[in-house]
Coordinates of C-alpha atoms in Angstrom, one line a residue:
M1 CA 48.0 56.6 85.2
K2 CA 49.9 59.5 84.2
Y3 CA 48.7 61.7 87.2
L4 CA 49.2 59.0 89.5
T5 CA 52.6 58.4 88.8
L6 CA 53.5 61.9 89.3
L7 CA 51.7 62.0 92.4
I8 CA 53.7 59.0 93.7
A9 CA 56.9 60.7 92.5
F10 CA 56.2 64.0 94.3
V11 CA 55.4 61.9 97.6
V12 CA 58.7 59.8 97.3
L13 CA 60.7 63.1 96.5
G14 CA 59.1 64.8 99.5
C15 CA 59.9 62.0 101.8
S16 CA 63.5 62.0 100.8
L17 CA 63.8 65.7 101.1
M18 CA 62.5 65.5 104.6
A19 CA 64.8 62.6 105.6
Q20 CA 68.0 64.7 104.6
E21 CA 69.7 65.7 107.8
D22 CA 71.7 68.2 106.1
N23 CA 68.7 69.2 104.0
T24 CA 71.0 69.0 101.0
L25 CA 69.5 68.4 97.7
E26 CA 71.3 65.6 96.1
E27 CA 70.9 64.1 92.5
Q28 CA 68.6 60.9 91.8
T29 CA 67.9 58.6 89.5
V30 CA 64.3 57.3 89.0
V31 CA 63.3 54.4 86.9
I32 CA 59.9 53.7 85.9
Y33 CA 58.9 50.3 84.6
N34 CA 56.0 49.6 82.4
D35 CA 53.9 46.3 82.2
Y36 CA 56.2 43.3 81.0
S37 CA 56.0 42.5 77.3
P38 CA 58.1 39.7 76.2
V39 CA 58.9 39.0 72.5
L40 CA 59.5 35.7 71.0
K41 CA 62.1 35.4 68.4
D42 CA 61.2 33.6 65.1
A43 CA 62.3 30.0 65.2
S44 CA 64.8 28.5 62.6
R45 CA 63.7 25.1 61.1
I46 CA 65.7 22.5 59.0
Q47 CA 64.3 22.6 55.5
S48 CA 64.9 19.2 54.5
L49 CA 65.1 15.7 55.9
P50 CA 68.5 14.3 56.5
V51 CA 69.5 11.8 53.6
I52 CA 72.1 8.9 53.9
S53 CA 73.9 8.2 50.8
D54 CA 74.1 4.3 50.4
T55 CA 76.8 3.4 48.0
V56 CA 75.7 -0.1 47.8
K57 CA 72.6 -1.1 46.0
T58 CA 71.2 -4.5 45.5
E59 CA 68.4 -5.5 43.1
P60 CA 66.7 -8.7 43.6
K61 CA 66.7 -11.2 40.6
F62 CA 64.3 -14.2 40.0
E63 CA 64.4 -17.3 38.0
Y64 CA 61.6 -19.7 37.7
S65 CA 60.4 -22.6 35.3
V66 CA 57.0 -24.2 34.9
M67 CA 56.9 -28.1 34.5
P68 CA 53.4 -29.1 33.5
T69 CA 52.1 -32.2 34.6
M70 CA 48.9 -33.8 33.7
Y71 CA 47.3 -36.0 36.1
R72 CA 44.5 -38.5 35.3
T73 CA 41.3 -37.8 36.4
S74 CA 37.8 -39.6 36.0
F75 CA 34.5 -38.3 36.5
T76 CA 31.2 -40.1 36.0
P77 CA 28.2 -37.5 35.7
Q78 CA 25.1 -38.7 37.5
K79 CA 22.2 -39.2 35.4
I80 CA 19.4 -36.7 35.7
S81 CA 16.2 -36.4 34.2
A82 CA 15.5 -34.1 31.2
A83 CA 14.4 -30.6 31.9
T84 CA 11.1 -29.2 30.4
V85 CA 11.1 -25.7 29.0
K86 CA 7.9 -24.3 29.4
G87 CA 7.2 -21.2 27.1
E88 CA 4.7 -18.5 27.7
A89 CA 0.8 -19.5 27.0
L90 CA 0.0 -18.5 23.7
K91 CA -2.8 -15.9 23.3
P92 CA -6.2 -17.5 22.3
L93 CA -6.8 -16.5 18.8
N94 CA -10.2 -15.7 17.2
T95 CA -11.0 -18.0 14.4
G96 CA -13.3 -16.0 12.6
F97 CA -15.9 -13.0 12.3
V98 CA -19.1 -12.2 11.1
K99 CA -20.0 -8.7 9.8
V100 CA -23.5 -7.5 8.6
G101 CA -24.9 -4.1 7.8
Y102 CA -27.8 -2.4 5.9
G103 CA -28.1 1.0 4.2
N104 CA -30.5 3.3 2.2
Y105 CA -31.0 2.5 -1.3
I106 CA -32.1 -0.9 0.1
S107 CA -28.6 -1.9 0.3
P108 CA -27.8 -5.2 2.5
F109 CA -24.2 -6.1 3.2
A110 CA -22.7 -9.2 4.6
E111 CA -19.3 -10.8 5.3
L112 CA -18.0 -14.0 6.8
Y113 CA -14.6 -15.5 7.5
I114 CA -13.7 -18.6 9.1
N115 CA -10.2 -20.0 9.9
S116 CA -8.8 -23.0 11.6
K117 CA -7.1 -22.9 14.9
R118 CA -3.4 -23.0 15.1
Q119 CA -2.0 -26.2 13.6
K120 CA 1.5 -27.0 13.1
N121 CA 0.9 -28.7 9.7
Y122 CA -2.0 -27.3 7.9
S123 CA -4.5 -24.2 8.0
L124 CA -8.0 -24.2 6.4
G125 CA -10.5 -21.5 6.1
I126 CA -13.6 -20.2 4.1
A127 CA -14.6 -16.5 3.3
A128 CA -17.8 -14.9 1.9
H129 CA -18.9 -11.6 0.8
H130 CA -21.9 -10.0 -0.4
H131 CA -22.8 -6.2 -1.1
S132 CA -26.1 -5.2 -3.5
S133 CA -28.2 -2.1 -3.9
F134 CA -31.8 -1.9 -5.4
G135 CA -32.2 1.6 -5.3
K136 CA -33.1 4.4 -7.9
I137 CA -31.1 7.7 -8.8
K138 CA -31.9 10.9 -10.4
N139 CA -30.2 12.0 -13.6
Y140 CA -29.7 15.7 -14.3
L141 CA -33.3 15.6 -15.8
D142 CA -34.6 14.2 -12.5
Q143 CA -35.8 11.1 -14.1
K144 CA -35.6 8.2 -11.6
I145 CA -33.4 5.3 -12.9
Y146 CA -32.7 2.0 -11.3
S147 CA -29.2 1.7 -10.4
G148 CA -29.1 -1.7 -8.7
Y149 CA -26.3 -4.0 -8.6
D150 CA -25.0 -6.8 -6.6
D151 CA -21.5 -8.2 -5.9
S152 CA -21.0 -11.7 -4.2
R153 CA -18.2 -13.9 -3.7
I154 CA -17.1 -17.3 -1.8
E155 CA -13.9 -19.1 -1.4
A156 CA -12.3 -21.9 0.4
F157 CA -8.7 -22.0 1.0
G158 CA -6.2 -24.2 2.6
K159 CA -2.5 -24.8 3.2
K160 CA -0.3 -27.7 4.0
L161 CA 3.1 -27.2 5.5
F162 CA 6.1 -29.7 4.8
A163 CA 9.7 -29.6 6.3
K164 CA 11.1 -27.8 3.2
S165 CA 7.9 -26.6 1.2
V166 CA 4.4 -25.5 1.4
L167 CA 1.3 -26.5 -0.6
S168 CA -1.4 -24.0 -0.8
G169 CA -4.7 -23.6 -2.8
K170 CA -8.1 -22.4 -3.1
I171 CA -11.6 -22.7 -5.2
Y172 CA -13.9 -19.9 -5.3
F173 CA -17.1 -18.6 -7.2
S174 CA -18.0 -14.9 -7.9
S175 CA -20.8 -13.1 -9.3
N176 CA -21.2 -9.7 -10.4
G177 CA -24.7 -8.0 -11.5
I178 CA -25.1 -4.6 -13.1
N179 CA -27.7 -2.8 -15.2
Y180 CA -27.2 -0.6 -18.1
Y181 CA -29.0 2.6 -16.6
G182 CA -26.5 5.1 -18.0
Y183 CA -28.2 6.9 -21.0
D184 CA -28.6 10.4 -22.1
P185 CA -31.8 11.2 -23.9
K186 CA -30.1 14.8 -25.3
V187 CA -27.4 12.6 -27.0
Y188 CA -29.4 11.1 -29.8
G189 CA -30.7 12.9 -33.0
N190 CA -33.6 10.8 -33.8
T191 CA -35.3 8.9 -30.6
D192 CA -38.5 8.2 -32.4
T193 CA -37.5 4.7 -33.3
I194 CA -37.0 3.9 -29.4
N195 CA -39.5 1.9 -28.1
W196 CA -39.4 3.7 -24.4
D197 CA -42.2 1.7 -23.0
T198 CA -39.9 -1.3 -23.1
F199 CA -37.4 0.8 -21.1
D200 CA -39.6 2.2 -18.4
Y201 CA -36.7 3.0 -15.7
V202 CA -39.2 5.2 -13.6
D203 CA -41.7 2.5 -12.7
T204 CA -40.4 -1.0 -12.8
R205 CA -36.7 -2.6 -12.7
D206 CA -37.7 -5.8 -14.4
E207 CA -37.5 -4.5 -18.1
V208 CA -33.8 -3.0 -17.6
E209 CA -31.2 -4.5 -19.5
K210 CA -28.9 -6.2 -17.2
Q211 CA -25.5 -8.3 -17.4
R212 CA -23.8 -10.6 -15.0
F213 CA -20.3 -11.7 -15.0
N214 CA -19.7 -15.2 -13.1
R215 CA -16.4 -16.7 -12.5
V216 CA -15.8 -20.3 -10.8
G217 CA -12.3 -21.6 -10.5
A218 CA -9.5 -23.4 -8.6
N219 CA -5.7 -23.0 -8.3
M220 CA -2.9 -24.9 -6.5
V221 CA 0.6 -23.6 -5.5
F222 CA 3.6 -25.8 -4.4
E223 CA 6.6 -23.7 -3.5
S224 CA 10.1 -24.4 -1.5
Q225 CA 10.4 -22.7 2.0
Q226 CA 14.1 -22.9 2.4
T227 CA 15.8 -19.6 4.1
G228 CA 19.5 -20.6 3.8
K229 CA 21.8 -19.7 1.2
K230 CA 23.0 -21.8 -1.8
H231 CA 19.6 -23.5 -2.1
W232 CA 17.6 -24.1 -5.3
N233 CA 14.1 -22.4 -4.7
Y234 CA 11.3 -23.2 -6.8
K235 CA 7.5 -22.5 -7.3
L236 CA 5.0 -24.6 -9.4
G237 CA 1.5 -23.4 -10.0
L238 CA -1.5 -24.6 -11.9
G239 CA -4.8 -22.8 -12.2
Y240 CA -8.3 -22.9 -14.1
Q241 CA -11.1 -20.6 -14.4
Y242 CA -14.3 -20.7 -16.1
F243 CA -16.0 -17.2 -16.9
F244 CA -19.5 -16.8 -18.2
T245 CA -22.0 -14.1 -18.7
K246 CA -25.8 -13.6 -19.2
T247 CA -25.4 -12.8 -22.8
K248 CA -23.7 -16.4 -23.0
D249 CA -20.1 -15.3 -23.5
Y250 CA -17.8 -17.5 -21.9
Q251 CA -14.0 -18.2 -21.2
H252 CA -12.1 -21.2 -20.2
K253 CA -8.6 -19.9 -18.9
V254 CA -5.6 -22.3 -17.7
D255 CA -2.5 -20.8 -16.1
V256 CA 0.7 -22.7 -15.4
I257 CA 3.8 -20.9 -13.6
A258 CA 7.0 -22.6 -13.0
N259 CA 9.7 -20.3 -11.0
I260 CA 13.4 -21.6 -10.2
G261 CA 16.0 -19.6 -8.6
R262 CA 19.0 -19.7 -6.4
S263 CA 21.0 -17.2 -4.0
V264 CA 24.5 -17.4 -3.5
K265 CA 25.9 -14.7 -0.9
N266 CA 24.7 -11.4 -2.3
I267 CA 23.9 -12.7 -5.7
S268 CA 20.5 -14.3 -6.7
Y269 CA 19.4 -15.5 -10.3
G270 CA 16.8 -17.7 -11.9
L271 CA 14.0 -18.0 -14.2
D272 CA 10.3 -17.2 -14.2
L273 CA 8.0 -19.1 -16.7
D274 CA 4.2 -18.3 -17.2
Y275 CA 1.8 -20.1 -19.4
L276 CA -1.5 -18.8 -20.4
F277 CA -4.3 -20.2 -22.6
N278 CA -7.5 -18.7 -23.0
A279 CA -10.5 -20.1 -25.0
N280 CA -13.1 -17.3 -25.6
K281 CA -16.2 -17.5 -27.0
M282 CA -18.3 -14.1 -27.2
A283 CA -21.1 -12.4 -28.8
A284 CA -20.3 -11.1 -32.4
Y285 CA -21.8 -8.1 -34.1
P286 CA -25.4 -8.7 -34.9
N287 CA -26.2 -11.3 -37.8
P288 CA -29.9 -12.1 -38.6
N289 CA -29.0 -15.0 -40.0
V290 CA -27.6 -17.0 -36.8
V291 CA -29.9 -16.5 -33.9
V292 CA -28.0 -18.1 -30.8
G293 CA -29.0 -15.4 -28.4
T294 CA -30.1 -11.6 -27.9
I295 CA -27.8 -8.7 -27.5
G296 CA -29.4 -5.6 -26.1
F297 CA -32.8 -4.7 -27.3
G298 CA -33.6 -8.0 -28.5
V299 CA -31.2 -7.8 -31.5
P300 CA -30.2 -11.3 -32.8
A301 CA -26.6 -12.1 -32.6
K302 CA -24.0 -14.8 -33.3
M303 CA -20.9 -16.2 -31.3
S304 CA -17.6 -15.9 -32.1
S305 CA -14.6 -18.0 -31.0
L306 CA -11.1 -16.5 -30.2
N307 CA -8.2 -18.5 -28.6
E308 CA -5.1 -17.0 -26.9
M309 CA -1.8 -18.7 -26.1
Y310 CA 1.2 -17.0 -24.3
L311 CA 4.4 -18.2 -23.1
N312 CA 6.2 -15.6 -20.8
A313 CA 10.0 -16.1 -19.9
E314 CA 11.8 -13.8 -17.4
P315 CA 15.4 -14.6 -16.5
Y316 CA 16.8 -12.3 -14.0
F317 CA 19.9 -11.5 -12.1
R318 CA 20.0 -9.8 -8.5
F319 CA 22.8 -8.3 -6.5
E320 CA 22.2 -7.0 -3.1
N321 CA 24.2 -5.6 -0.1
E322 CA 24.0 -3.0 2.6
K323 CA 23.9 -0.1 -0.1
W324 CA 22.8 -1.4 -3.2
Q325 CA 19.8 -3.4 -4.8
V326 CA 20.5 -4.2 -8.4
R327 CA 18.2 -6.2 -10.7
A328 CA 18.9 -6.9 -14.5
G329 CA 16.6 -9.1 -17.0
A330 CA 14.1 -9.5 -19.5
N331 CA 10.5 -9.9 -20.0
M332 CA 9.9 -12.0 -22.9
C333 CA 6.6 -12.9 -24.2
F334 CA 5.5 -15.4 -26.9
D335 CA 2.1 -15.1 -28.4
L336 CA 1.7 -18.7 -29.9
I337 CA -1.1 -18.2 -31.8
N338 CA -1.0 -14.6 -33.6
I339 CA 2.0 -15.1 -36.0
E340 CA 1.7 -11.3 -36.9
N341 CA 2.8 -10.2 -33.4
A342 CA 4.4 -13.3 -32.2
F343 CA 7.3 -11.9 -30.0
Y344 CA 7.7 -9.0 -27.5
I345 CA 10.7 -8.3 -25.4
Y346 CA 11.0 -5.8 -22.6
P347 CA 14.1 -5.0 -20.6
D348 CA 14.0 -5.2 -16.9
V349 CA 16.4 -3.2 -15.0
Y350 CA 16.2 -1.8 -11.5
A351 CA 19.0 -0.1 -9.0
Q352 CA 18.3 1.4 -5.5
L353 CA 20.9 3.1 -3.4
N354 CA 20.4 2.9 0.6
I355 CA 21.6 6.2 2.0
S356 CA 21.9 5.4 5.8
N357 CA 18.6 3.5 5.8
T358 CA 16.8 6.9 5.3
I359 CA 17.1 8.0 1.9
L360 CA 16.4 5.3 -0.9
P361 CA 16.9 6.6 -4.5
Y362 CA 16.0 4.4 -7.4
V363 CA 15.7 4.2 -11.1
S364 CA 14.1 1.4 -13.2
Y365 CA 13.5 0.7 -17.0
G366 CA 11.2 -2.0 -18.3
G367 CA 7.8 -2.8 -19.9
H368 CA 5.0 -5.5 -20.1
L369 CA 2.2 -6.9 -22.1
Q370 CA -1.4 -6.4 -21.2
T371 CA -3.8 -9.0 -22.6
N372 CA -7.4 -7.7 -23.1
N373 CA -10.4 -9.7 -23.2
L374 CA -13.8 -9.5 -21.9
E375 CA -12.8 -11.2 -18.7
F376 CA -10.3 -8.8 -18.0
I377 CA -12.0 -5.5 -19.2
S378 CA -15.1 -6.4 -17.3
T379 CA -13.2 -5.9 -14.1
V380 CA -12.1 -2.3 -15.0
N381 CA -15.7 -1.2 -16.6
P382 CA -18.5 -3.6 -16.0
F383 CA -20.6 -1.6 -18.6
I384 CA -18.6 -2.9 -21.6
N385 CA -20.2 -4.0 -24.6
S386 CA -20.1 -7.7 -24.8
Y387 CA -19.6 -8.2 -28.4
E388 CA -16.5 -5.7 -28.5
G389 CA -13.5 -6.6 -30.2
Y390 CA -10.1 -6.4 -28.3
H391 CA -6.5 -5.8 -28.7
N392 CA -3.5 -6.3 -26.5
T393 CA -1.9 -3.3 -24.9
S394 CA 2.2 -3.1 -25.2
Y395 CA 3.7 -0.9 -22.5
Q396 CA 6.7 -0.7 -24.8
H397 CA 9.0 1.5 -22.6
E398 CA 8.4 2.4 -18.8
A399 CA 11.0 4.6 -17.1
N400 CA 10.9 5.5 -13.5
L401 CA 12.9 7.7 -11.4
G402 CA 12.0 8.0 -7.7
V403 CA 13.2 8.2 -4.1
K404 CA 11.8 6.5 -0.8
A405 CA 12.5 8.0 2.5
N406 CA 12.0 6.9 5.7
I407 CA 11.9 10.2 7.4
S408 CA 11.2 8.7 10.9
S409 CA 10.2 5.5 12.4
K410 CA 6.4 6.8 11.7
I411 CA 6.7 8.8 8.5
Y412 CA 7.2 7.3 5.1
L413 CA 7.5 9.2 1.8
H414 CA 7.6 8.0 -1.7
I415 CA 8.1 10.2 -4.8
N416 CA 8.1 9.1 -8.2
A417 CA 8.4 10.6 -11.7
N418 CA 7.8 8.3 -14.9
Y419 CA 7.4 8.0 -18.5
S420 CA 5.6 5.7 -20.8
H421 CA 5.3 4.8 -24.4
I422 CA 2.3 2.8 -24.8
D423 CA 1.0 1.0 -27.9
Y424 CA -2.6 0.5 -28.4
M425 CA -3.6 1.9 -25.1
A426 CA -7.3 1.3 -24.5
F427 CA -9.7 4.1 -23.8
F428 CA -13.6 3.5 -23.1
V429 CA -16.1 5.5 -25.5
N430 CA -19.7 5.2 -25.7
D431 CA -20.9 2.7 -28.3
T432 CA -23.0 4.7 -30.8
T433 CA -24.3 1.6 -32.6
L434 CA -26.6 1.2 -29.9
P435 CA -29.8 3.3 -29.6
L436 CA -29.4 4.5 -25.9
Q437 CA -25.5 4.5 -26.1
N438 CA -25.5 2.9 -22.6
K439 CA -22.6 0.7 -23.4
F440 CA -19.0 1.2 -24.0
K441 CA -16.5 -0.1 -26.4
M442 CA -12.7 0.1 -26.6
E443 CA -10.7 3.0 -28.8
Y444 CA -7.1 2.3 -29.1
M445 CA -4.3 4.9 -29.4
D446 CA -0.6 5.2 -29.4
V447 CA 0.6 7.2 -26.4
D448 CA 3.3 9.1 -24.9
R449 CA 2.7 9.9 -21.4
V450 CA 4.7 11.5 -18.5
G451 CA 3.3 11.1 -15.0
A452 CA 4.1 11.7 -11.2
Y453 CA 3.4 9.8 -8.0
A454 CA 3.3 10.7 -4.4
E455 CA 2.6 8.6 -1.2
L456 CA 2.9 9.9 2.4
S457 CA 2.4 7.5 5.1
M458 CA 2.1 8.4 8.8
R459 CA 1.6 5.7 11.4
D460 CA 0.8 6.5 14.8
L461 CA 1.7 10.0 14.5
T462 CA 0.2 10.7 17.7
P463 CA -1.2 7.9 19.9
G464 CA -3.7 6.4 17.7
L465 CA -3.6 8.6 14.6
D466 CA -2.9 7.1 11.2
I467 CA -2.8 9.2 7.9
M468 CA -2.3 7.8 4.4
L469 CA -2.3 10.1 1.4
K470 CA -1.6 9.2 -2.5
A471 CA -1.8 11.3 -5.7
H472 CA -1.3 10.5 -9.3
Y473 CA -0.8 13.0 -12.1
Y474 CA -0.5 12.3 -15.9
Y475 CA 0.4 14.3 -18.9
Y476 CA -0.1 13.1 -22.3
I477 CA 2.7 14.4 -24.6
K478 CA 1.2 12.6 -27.7
L479 CA -2.1 10.8 -28.5
G480 CA -1.8 9.0 -31.8
D481 CA -4.5 8.2 -34.3
S482 CA -7.3 5.9 -33.5
R483 CA -6.2 2.2 -34.1
A484 CA -9.8 1.2 -34.8
L485 CA -10.5 -0.4 -38.1
N486 CA -11.7 2.0 -40.7
A487 CA -11.7 4.8 -37.9
P488 CA -11.4 8.3 -39.4
K489 CA -8.2 10.4 -38.3
I490 CA -9.0 11.9 -34.9
A491 CA -8.7 15.7 -35.0
D492 CA -9.4 16.3 -31.4
A493 CA -8.0 13.2 -29.6
R494 CA -8.3 13.1 -25.7
P495 CA -7.7 10.6 -23.2
W496 CA -11.2 9.6 -23.1
Q497 CA -12.8 8.9 -19.3
M498 CA -9.1 9.3 -17.9
P499 CA -8.7 12.1 -15.4
D500 CA -5.2 13.7 -15.3
L501 CA -5.2 13.8 -11.5
D502 CA -6.5 11.8 -8.9
V503 CA -5.9 12.2 -5.1
S504 CA -6.8 9.9 -2.1
L505 CA -6.9 10.5 1.6
R506 CA -7.6 8.4 4.5
A507 CA -7.2 9.3 8.1
S508 CA -8.2 7.1 11.3
Y509 CA -8.1 8.1 15.0
R510 CA -8.3 5.6 18.1
L511 CA -9.8 7.7 20.8
T512 CA -10.1 5.1 23.2
N513 CA -10.1 1.3 23.2
K514 CA -13.6 1.2 22.3
I515 CA -14.2 4.2 20.2
S516 CA -12.3 4.7 16.7
F517 CA -13.4 7.0 13.8
G518 CA -11.9 8.5 10.5
I519 CA -12.3 10.1 7.1
E520 CA -11.7 9.2 3.6
G521 CA -11.8 11.5 0.6
Y522 CA -11.4 11.1 -3.1
F523 CA -10.6 13.5 -5.8
L524 CA -10.7 13.0 -9.5
N525 CA -10.0 15.8 -11.8
R526 CA -12.1 16.6 -14.8
C527 CA -12.0 14.2 -17.9
F528 CA -13.4 14.1 -21.2
A529 CA -16.1 11.7 -22.7
K530 CA -16.5 11.1 -26.5
E531 CA -19.9 11.8 -27.8
Y532 CA -22.0 12.3 -31.1
V533 CA -24.8 14.8 -31.5
E534 CA -26.4 14.5 -35.1
G535 CA -23.3 12.7 -36.3
V536 CA -20.9 15.4 -35.1
M537 CA -18.3 14.1 -32.6
F538 CA -17.2 16.8 -29.6
A539 CA -15.4 16.0 -26.4
K540 CA -17.9 16.2 -23.6
K541 CA -16.4 17.9 -20.4
M542 CA -17.0 15.7 -17.2
K543 CA -16.9 17.6 -13.7
A544 CA -14.3 16.8 -11.3
V545 CA -15.4 14.3 -8.6
I546 CA -15.0 14.9 -4.9
D547 CA -16.3 12.3 -2.5
V548 CA -15.9 12.5 1.3
N549 CA -16.8 9.7 3.5
L550 CA -17.0 9.2 7.3
F551 CA -16.8 6.0 9.1
G552 CA -16.7 5.0 12.9
E553 CA -16.6 2.0 15.2
Y554 CA -17.9 1.4 18.8
K555 CA -16.6 -1.7 20.5
F556 CA -19.0 -3.1 23.3
D557 CA -16.2 -5.4 24.2
D558 CA -13.1 -7.4 22.7
N559 CA -15.5 -9.5 20.3
F560 CA -18.7 -7.3 19.6
S561 CA -18.7 -3.9 17.8
A562 CA -21.0 -1.7 15.8
F563 CA -19.9 0.1 12.6
L564 CA -21.3 3.3 10.8
Y565 CA -20.6 4.6 7.3
L566 CA -21.5 7.9 6.0
N567 CA -20.5 7.8 2.1
N568 CA -20.7 11.0 -0.1
I569 CA -21.7 13.3 2.8
A570 CA -21.4 16.3 0.3
C571 CA -24.2 14.8 -1.7
Q572 CA -22.2 15.2 -5.0
R573 CA -23.9 14.0 -8.4
Y574 CA -20.9 12.8 -9.8
Y575 CA -20.5 10.4 -12.7
I576 CA -18.3 7.4 -12.6
W577 CA -18.5 6.7 -16.2
N578 CA -20.2 8.9 -18.9
N579 CA -24.1 8.9 -18.2
Y580 CA -23.7 6.7 -15.1
R581 CA -24.3 8.7 -12.0
A582 CA -23.1 7.4 -8.7
Q583 CA -25.4 7.2 -5.8
G584 CA -26.0 10.3 -3.6
F585 CA -25.5 10.4 0.1
N586 CA -26.0 7.0 1.5
V587 CA -25.5 5.5 5.1
M588 CA -25.0 2.1 6.2
A589 CA -24.9 0.6 9.7
G590 CA -24.1 -2.8 11.2
L591 CA -22.7 -5.3 13.8
T592 CA -19.4 -7.1 13.7
Y593 CA -18.7 -10.2 16.0
L594 CA -15.6 -12.1 16.4
F595 CA -15.4 -15.8 17.6

């Protein structure tokens, strides 16, 4: 463009020069225009809207009133038929089951339970159980000893429901047979006087000395069933039991209870009464002049009578709210026959604090009286000598400090520390008046004892897994002198046959709806047995007990299943009492049917 512009300019100039007539060069003005580029000026706008200032402002005012007027109306509803509310159909219940099994050591097992169907006003049922063994075991000298036993029970029970009360009762019969197979040939100093042919434990069981404890009885309870406050609640009960043995011992027991109480808001109070009468007749120490029966090895014996009558009265006062549970009362026991020790009184105090429904610390202090007789002691140690004398045990002071913890909805923990002062605590020692020393008698001592308890429960920890762990520990601060008549002072007293630690574990797992299995374990720490060798007493150390069992169940359907128990899988030759060894590894298999 630049060069084109210059060329045009020269051409125009040349033409101009040629047009001059006089050929005179004149001055000219040349204007050169570029392309037009318009420029717009910025617009100016009004920054705000115009406002009209109104000097007259009127605010509306309202006035109103309500004049209620009731108009008469009438309505007659039309009659309709009553509606029928139908609930969900109840799931059918099994009315009973039968369970049978068999194991080594010739051990049959059977269990039966039958209950009535759903009824509004009553319930009836029957239950039966039997377990026995006819096998032999070996002692530490590899001698075969017949260790058979049998345990049977049958009972019928019922319940009648009234509008505000319940009447329940049952009748029962039980029988427990044992054999005195626990003897140690190395214990006696002179065995020449024993007729070993009479006690041939190796080839026959017919000559083994036996004992049998039988119980037949009935009881009835009538109690209120009112859940509301400000009502008097009551409970009345009457029971009778007849206890008799193979050695002609027997007991008539009558038990009457009467409890009455009332709750008002957070406070409850009342009185519990219990009357107990025992008419005992038992074998006494041998007396050749009175021959009523025979006590071991054909020794003549006589019978002695002993009556017991007790009245327990327990007044109480309780307070409970969201944070606290407090109980205060007393346990008073009147011995209506024994004038020497006619009255016992024990405090009954308990307090528990609820911290966020998770931590529940508590403290308690109390005591109780334990009545000892052949009927009760035989449930603890069936190898007791039937003509043993008995004395009641007084738990004079029992103090507990513990905490319960709901760690989660699946985990529960309980820890407890305790102290007890016990008068006439009973321990089992071998009866040295018998040639085989295969029965026990009671030795009483005053005891100061501290202990600890722990329990851990885990329910459905993972789907189908349940675990329960328990442990007890005991430490004897003081063991007093023997309370036995004419007993020498004990230089080396021990808590005879009482382990200082016991632990139990049970775990079960449901693999599927058809298969479940688990494990049980028991541990008892060492304890001591009192023995005499050639007239010299010594403390025999008994080994610790470790017993591990396995169990399993397979369901063919909802009503039919098979079970398997494997007991003492470690084949431990442990002793449940001194010279009484338990059976080794044993298996039991059977079937269960629900109907």
